[in-house]
Coordinates of C-alpha atoms and ligand atoms in Angstrom, one line a residue:
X1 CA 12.1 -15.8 9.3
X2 CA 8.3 -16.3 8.3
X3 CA 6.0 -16.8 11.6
X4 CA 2.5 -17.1 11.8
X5 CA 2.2 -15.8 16.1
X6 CA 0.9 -12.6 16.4
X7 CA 2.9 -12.2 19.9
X8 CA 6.3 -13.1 18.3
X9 CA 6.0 -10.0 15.7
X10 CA 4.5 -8.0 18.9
X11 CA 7.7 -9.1 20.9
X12 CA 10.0 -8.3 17.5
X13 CA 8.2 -4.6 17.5
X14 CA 8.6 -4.1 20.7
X15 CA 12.3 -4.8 21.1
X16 CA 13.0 -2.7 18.5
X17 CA 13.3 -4.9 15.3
X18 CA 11.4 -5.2 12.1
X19 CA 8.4 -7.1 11.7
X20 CA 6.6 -7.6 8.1
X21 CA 2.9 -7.3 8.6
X22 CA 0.0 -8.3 6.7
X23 CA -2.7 -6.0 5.7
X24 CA -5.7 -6.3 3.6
X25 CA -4.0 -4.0 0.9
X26 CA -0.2 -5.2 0.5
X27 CA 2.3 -6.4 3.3
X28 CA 4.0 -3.3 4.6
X29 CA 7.5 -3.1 6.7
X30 CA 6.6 -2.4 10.3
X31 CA 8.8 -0.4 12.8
X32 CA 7.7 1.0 16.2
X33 CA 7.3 4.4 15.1
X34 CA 8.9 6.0 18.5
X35 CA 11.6 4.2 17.5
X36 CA 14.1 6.4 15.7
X37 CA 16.5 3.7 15.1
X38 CA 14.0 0.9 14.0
X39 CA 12.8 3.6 12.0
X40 CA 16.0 4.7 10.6
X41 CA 16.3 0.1 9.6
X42 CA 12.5 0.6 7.2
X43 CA 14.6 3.2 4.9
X44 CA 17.8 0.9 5.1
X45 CA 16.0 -2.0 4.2
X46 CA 14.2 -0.7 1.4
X47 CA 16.5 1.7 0.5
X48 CA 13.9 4.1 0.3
X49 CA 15.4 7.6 0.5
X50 CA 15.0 9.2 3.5
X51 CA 12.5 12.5 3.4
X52 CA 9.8 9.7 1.5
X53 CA 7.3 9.8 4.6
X54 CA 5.9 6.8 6.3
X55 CA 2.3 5.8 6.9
X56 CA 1.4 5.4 10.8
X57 CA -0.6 2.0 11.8
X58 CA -2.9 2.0 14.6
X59 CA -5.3 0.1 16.0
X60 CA -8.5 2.7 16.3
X61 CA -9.6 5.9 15.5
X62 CA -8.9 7.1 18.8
X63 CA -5.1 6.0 18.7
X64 CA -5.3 7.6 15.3
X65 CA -6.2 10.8 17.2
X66 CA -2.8 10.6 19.4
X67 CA -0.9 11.2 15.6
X68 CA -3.2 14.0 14.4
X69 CA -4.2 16.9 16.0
X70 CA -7.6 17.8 14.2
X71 CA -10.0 16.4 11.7
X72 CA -12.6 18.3 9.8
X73 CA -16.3 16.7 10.2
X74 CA -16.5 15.0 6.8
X75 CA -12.9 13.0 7.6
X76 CA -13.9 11.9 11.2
X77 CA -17.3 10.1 9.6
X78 CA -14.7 8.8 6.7
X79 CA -12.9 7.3 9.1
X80 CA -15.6 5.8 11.2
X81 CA -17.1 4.2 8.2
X82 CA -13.9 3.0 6.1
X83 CA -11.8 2.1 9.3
X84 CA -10.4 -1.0 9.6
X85 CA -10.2 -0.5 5.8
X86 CA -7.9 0.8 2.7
X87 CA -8.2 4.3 3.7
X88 CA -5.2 6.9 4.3
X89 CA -6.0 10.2 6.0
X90 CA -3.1 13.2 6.2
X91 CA -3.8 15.3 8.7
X92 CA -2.1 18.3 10.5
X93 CA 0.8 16.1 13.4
X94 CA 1.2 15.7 16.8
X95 CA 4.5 15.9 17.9
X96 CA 4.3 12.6 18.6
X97 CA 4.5 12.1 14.6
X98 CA 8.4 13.0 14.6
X99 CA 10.7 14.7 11.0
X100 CA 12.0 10.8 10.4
X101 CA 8.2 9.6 9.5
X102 CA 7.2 12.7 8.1
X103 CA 9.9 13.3 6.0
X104 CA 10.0 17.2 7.7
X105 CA 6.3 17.8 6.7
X106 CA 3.9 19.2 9.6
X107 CA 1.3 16.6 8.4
X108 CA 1.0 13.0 8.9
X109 CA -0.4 10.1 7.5
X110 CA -2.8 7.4 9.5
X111 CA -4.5 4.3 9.3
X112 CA -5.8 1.4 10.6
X113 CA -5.5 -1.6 8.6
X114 CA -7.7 -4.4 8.2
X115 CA -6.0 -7.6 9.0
X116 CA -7.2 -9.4 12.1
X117 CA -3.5 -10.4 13.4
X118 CA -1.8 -6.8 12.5
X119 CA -5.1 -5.9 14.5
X120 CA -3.6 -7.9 17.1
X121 CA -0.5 -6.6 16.7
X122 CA -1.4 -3.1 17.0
X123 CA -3.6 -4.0 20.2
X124 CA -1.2 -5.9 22.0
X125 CA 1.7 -2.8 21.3
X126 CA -0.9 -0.3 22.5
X127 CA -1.0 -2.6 25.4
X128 CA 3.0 -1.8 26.4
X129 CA 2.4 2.0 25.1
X130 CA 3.3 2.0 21.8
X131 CA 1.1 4.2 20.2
X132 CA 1.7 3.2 15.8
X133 CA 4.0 1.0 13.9
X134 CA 5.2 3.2 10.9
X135 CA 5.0 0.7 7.9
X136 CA 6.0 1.4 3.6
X137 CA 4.8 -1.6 1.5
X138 CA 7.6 -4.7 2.1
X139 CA 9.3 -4.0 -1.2
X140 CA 12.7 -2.8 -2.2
X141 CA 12.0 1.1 -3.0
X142 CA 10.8 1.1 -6.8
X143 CA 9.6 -2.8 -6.6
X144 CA 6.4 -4.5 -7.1
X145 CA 4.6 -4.2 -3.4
X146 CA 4.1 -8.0 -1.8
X147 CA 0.9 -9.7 -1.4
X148 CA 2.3 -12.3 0.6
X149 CA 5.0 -12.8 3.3
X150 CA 6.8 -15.2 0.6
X151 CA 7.0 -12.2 -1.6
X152 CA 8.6 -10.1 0.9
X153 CA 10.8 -12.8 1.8
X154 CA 11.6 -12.8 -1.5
X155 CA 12.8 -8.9 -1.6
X156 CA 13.7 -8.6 2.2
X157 CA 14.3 -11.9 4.0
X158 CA 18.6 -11.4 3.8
X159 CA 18.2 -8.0 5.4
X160 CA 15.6 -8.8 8.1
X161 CA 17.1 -12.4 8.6
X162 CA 20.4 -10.7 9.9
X163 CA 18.9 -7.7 11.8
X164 CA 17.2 -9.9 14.0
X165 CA 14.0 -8.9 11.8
X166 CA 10.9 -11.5 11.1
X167 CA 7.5 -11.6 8.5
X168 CA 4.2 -12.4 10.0
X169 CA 2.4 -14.8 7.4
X170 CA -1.3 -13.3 7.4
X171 CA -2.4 -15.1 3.7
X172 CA -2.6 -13.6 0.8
X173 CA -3.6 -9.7 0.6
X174 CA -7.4 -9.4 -0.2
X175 CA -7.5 -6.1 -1.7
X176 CA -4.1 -6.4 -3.6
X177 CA -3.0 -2.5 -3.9
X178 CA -2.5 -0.1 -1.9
X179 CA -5.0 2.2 0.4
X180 CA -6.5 5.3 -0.5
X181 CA -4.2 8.5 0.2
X182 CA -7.0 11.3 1.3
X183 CA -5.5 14.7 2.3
X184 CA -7.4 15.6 5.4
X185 CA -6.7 19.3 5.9
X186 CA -9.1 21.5 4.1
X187 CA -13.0 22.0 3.7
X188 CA -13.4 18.9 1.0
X189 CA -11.7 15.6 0.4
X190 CA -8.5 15.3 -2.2
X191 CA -7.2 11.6 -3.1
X192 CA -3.4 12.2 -3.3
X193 CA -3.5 8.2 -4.4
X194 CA -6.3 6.1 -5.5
X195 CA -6.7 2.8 -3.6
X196 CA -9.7 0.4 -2.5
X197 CA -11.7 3.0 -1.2
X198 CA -13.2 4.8 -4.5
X199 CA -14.1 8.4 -4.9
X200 CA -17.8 7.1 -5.6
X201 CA -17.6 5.8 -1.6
X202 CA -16.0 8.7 -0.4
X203 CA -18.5 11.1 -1.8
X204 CA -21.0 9.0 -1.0
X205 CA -20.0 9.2 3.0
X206 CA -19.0 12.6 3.2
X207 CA -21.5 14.3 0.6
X208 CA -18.5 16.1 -0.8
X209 CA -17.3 16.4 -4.1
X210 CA -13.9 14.9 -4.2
X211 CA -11.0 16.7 -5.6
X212 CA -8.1 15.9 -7.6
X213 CA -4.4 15.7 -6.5
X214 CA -3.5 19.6 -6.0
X215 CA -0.9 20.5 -7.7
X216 CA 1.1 21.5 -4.1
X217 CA 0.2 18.5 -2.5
X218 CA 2.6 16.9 0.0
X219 CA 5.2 14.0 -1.4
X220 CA 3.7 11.4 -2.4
X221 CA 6.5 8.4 -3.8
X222 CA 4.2 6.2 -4.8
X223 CA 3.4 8.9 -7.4
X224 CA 6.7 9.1 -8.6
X225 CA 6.7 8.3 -12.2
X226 CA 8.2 5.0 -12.1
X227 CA 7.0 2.8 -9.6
X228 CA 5.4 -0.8 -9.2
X229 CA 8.2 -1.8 -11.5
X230 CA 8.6 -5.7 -12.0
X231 CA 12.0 -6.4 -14.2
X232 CA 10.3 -7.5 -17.4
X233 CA 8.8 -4.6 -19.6
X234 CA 4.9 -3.6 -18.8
X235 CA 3.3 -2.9 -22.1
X236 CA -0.5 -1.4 -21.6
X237 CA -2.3 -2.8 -25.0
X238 CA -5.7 -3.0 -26.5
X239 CA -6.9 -6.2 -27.0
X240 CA -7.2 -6.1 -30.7
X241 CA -3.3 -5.3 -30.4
X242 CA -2.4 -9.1 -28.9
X243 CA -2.7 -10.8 -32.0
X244 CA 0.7 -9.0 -33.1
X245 CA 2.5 -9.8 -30.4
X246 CA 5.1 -12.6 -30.3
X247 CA 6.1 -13.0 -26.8
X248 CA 5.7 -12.5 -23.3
X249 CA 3.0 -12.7 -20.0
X250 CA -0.6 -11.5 -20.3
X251 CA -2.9 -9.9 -17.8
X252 CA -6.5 -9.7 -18.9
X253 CA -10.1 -10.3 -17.5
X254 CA -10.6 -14.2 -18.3
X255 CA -12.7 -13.0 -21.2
X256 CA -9.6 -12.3 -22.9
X257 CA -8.3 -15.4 -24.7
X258 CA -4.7 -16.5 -24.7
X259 CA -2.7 -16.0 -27.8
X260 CA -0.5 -18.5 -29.1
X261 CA 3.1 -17.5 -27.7
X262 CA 2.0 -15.7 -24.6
X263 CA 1.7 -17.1 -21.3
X264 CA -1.2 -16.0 -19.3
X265 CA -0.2 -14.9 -15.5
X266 CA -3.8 -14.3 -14.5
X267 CA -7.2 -14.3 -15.9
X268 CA -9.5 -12.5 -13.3
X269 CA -12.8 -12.8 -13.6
X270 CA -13.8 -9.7 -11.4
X271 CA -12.4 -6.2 -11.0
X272 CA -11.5 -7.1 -7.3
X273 CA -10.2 -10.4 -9.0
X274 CA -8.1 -7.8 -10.7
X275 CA -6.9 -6.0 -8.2
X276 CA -6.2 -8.9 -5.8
X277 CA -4.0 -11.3 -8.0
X278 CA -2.2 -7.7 -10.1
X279 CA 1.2 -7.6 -8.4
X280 CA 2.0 -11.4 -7.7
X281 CA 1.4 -11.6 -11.7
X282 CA 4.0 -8.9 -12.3
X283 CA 6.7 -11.2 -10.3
X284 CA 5.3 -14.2 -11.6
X285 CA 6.3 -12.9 -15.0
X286 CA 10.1 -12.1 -13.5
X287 CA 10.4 -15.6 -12.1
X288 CA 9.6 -17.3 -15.2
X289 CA 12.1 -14.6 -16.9
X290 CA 9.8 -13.1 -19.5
X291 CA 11.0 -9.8 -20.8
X292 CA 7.7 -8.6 -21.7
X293 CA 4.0 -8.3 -20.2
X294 CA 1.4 -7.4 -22.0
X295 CA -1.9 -5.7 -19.9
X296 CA -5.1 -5.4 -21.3
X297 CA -6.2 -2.4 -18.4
X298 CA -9.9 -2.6 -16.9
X299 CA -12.0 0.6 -18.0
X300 CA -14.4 1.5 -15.5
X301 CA -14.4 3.9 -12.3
X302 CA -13.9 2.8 -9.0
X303 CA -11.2 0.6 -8.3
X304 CA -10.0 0.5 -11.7
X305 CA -8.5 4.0 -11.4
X306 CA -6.4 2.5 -9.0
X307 CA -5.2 -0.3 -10.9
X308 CA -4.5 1.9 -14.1
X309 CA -2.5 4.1 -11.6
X310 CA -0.3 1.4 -10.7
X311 CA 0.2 0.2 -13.9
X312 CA 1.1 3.4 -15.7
X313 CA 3.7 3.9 -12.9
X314 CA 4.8 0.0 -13.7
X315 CA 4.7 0.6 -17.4
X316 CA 6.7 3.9 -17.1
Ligands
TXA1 O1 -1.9 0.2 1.8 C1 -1.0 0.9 2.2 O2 -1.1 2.1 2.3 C2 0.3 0.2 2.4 C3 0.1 -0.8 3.6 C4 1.4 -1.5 4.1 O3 -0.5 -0.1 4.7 N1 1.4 1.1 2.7 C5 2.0 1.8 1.7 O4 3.0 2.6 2.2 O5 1.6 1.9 0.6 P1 4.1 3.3 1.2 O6 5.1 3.8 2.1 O7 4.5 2.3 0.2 O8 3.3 4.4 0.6 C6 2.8 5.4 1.5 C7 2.6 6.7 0.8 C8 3.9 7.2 0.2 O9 3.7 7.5 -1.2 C9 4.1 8.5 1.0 O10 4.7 9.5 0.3 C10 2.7 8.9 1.4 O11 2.1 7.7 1.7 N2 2.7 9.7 2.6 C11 3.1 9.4 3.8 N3 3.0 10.5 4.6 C12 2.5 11.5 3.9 C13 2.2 12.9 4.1 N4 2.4 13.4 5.3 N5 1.7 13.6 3.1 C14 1.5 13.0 1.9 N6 1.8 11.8 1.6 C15 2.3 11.0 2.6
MG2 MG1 5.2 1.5 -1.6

């Protein structure tokens, strides 16, 4: 069921259920996260396998501080400036961060979204004592992630409509993928998954050089190979390679023309354009059955390294 009440998804979180919640990234799957049984209903809904750990929702950096036991300088003024925002930070856990959201790891991963009624949410839980709703992107494991509650209807709505489970409609996402994954454990910043905070913004806070994904860093599943993956085929062309293509969906900055035998699922005209409109284009493409979609990737830094992320996963 799709409601728009802020207290009816509070009340669903509180007894126990699931509640779909908007965020200014995707829509994730929202489970009190003290809950080890409406925990144990995120992995069954998505069928997500089990040691794949879950991010922790809270409302401030201070409630983020009852999940992780110490941050170094640079993180605590990352999360001041970024928070509400995109941003991710793993962190050494309280054991208030049990094995069932951690997937066994003695890290944990935090952050406070930036949606004003998951805001509410998260306030009005912290309220009764809940202290972080646990919550993977809406999708069946592997899927495109929803930007909005009809898209995780779409994947969810049977399971949460018979486990007494509803989706609070926030709009369409306005980032459109994913936060930022920063490891927070060591002397300088590493991005385990690029999002809509950039690496230019994080070494721009922090004055530190960021570093690449180590090679020992903690499981990430939305760096599994495959993932992001709509039914039709993602093909990632140049644009001097449309002309010899017969069929299919096209995603390409509007300066991109159309063609003939390819139907355009979204002509951005920005790079947060881009972002924002990416995955409802990859199940547009499903819902009007084409087997192909063509992408003509943006170039530049920034955001864009999270887009060609995605889409290499998608593509895979
Ligand atoms: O924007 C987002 O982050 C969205 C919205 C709903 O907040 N959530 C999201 O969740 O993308 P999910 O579960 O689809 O991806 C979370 C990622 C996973 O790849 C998981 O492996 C990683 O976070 N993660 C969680 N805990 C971790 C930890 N302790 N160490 C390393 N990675 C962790
Ligand atoms: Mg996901």
């Amino acid at each position: 069921m799709i409601v728009t009440d802020p207290l009816v998804a509070t009340a669903a979180l509180a007894d126990g259920h699931l509640c779909a919640i908007p965020t200014e990234t995707v829509y994730g799957l929202g489970a009190n996260a003290s809950n080890a049984s409406a925990v144990a209903q995120v992995f069954e809904a998505k069928g997500r396998p089990t040691d794949h750990p879950l991010i922790v929702h809270v409302a401030s950096l201070e409630q983020a501080r009852q999940w992780i036991t110490e941050l170094p300088t640079w993180a605590n003024e990352l999360a001041k400036q970024c928070w509400p925002g995109p941003l991710t930070l793993v962190g050494p856990r309280t054991a208030l961060a049990t094995d069932d959201i951690t997937g066994g790891q003695d890290t944990v991963a935090v952050r406070v979204p930036n949606h004003p009624l998951t805001l509410t949410v998260l306030e009005q839980l912290a309220a009764q004592g809940v202290h972080g709703v646990v919550a993977p992107s809406a999708n069946k494991f592997g899927h495109v992630s929803p930007t909005t509650a009809q898209h995780v209807d779409n994947d969810l709505g049977a399971y949460l409509d018979s486990h007494q489970g509803v989706i609070l409609d926030g709009g369409p996402s306005g980032v459109g993928v994913e936060s930022t994954i920063v490891l927070a454990t060591g002397q300088a910043p590493v991005v385990l998954r690029p999002g809509g905070i950039t690496r230019k913004m994080i070494t721009e806070i922090t004055g530190l050089e960021v570093k690449e994904s180590i090679a020992d860093a903690p499981r990430v599943s939305g760096a599994l190979s495959s993932h992001y993956s709509p039914s039709a085929t993602v093909h990632l062309v140049d644009q001097s390679a449309l002309t010899a293509v017969p069929s299919g969906g096209l995603i390409a900055f509007k300066e991109v023309a159309t063609p003939a035998g390819l139907t355009r699922l979204s002509e951005p005209l920005t790079i947060d354009d881009f972002a924002a409109t990416l995955y409802a284009s990859l199940r547009k493409a499903d819902e009007l059955g084409l087997a192909d979609i063509y992408v003509v990737e943006p170039t530049d830094e920034g955001l864009a390294e999270a887009i060609r992320d995605r889409l290499s996963r998608a593509a895979f």
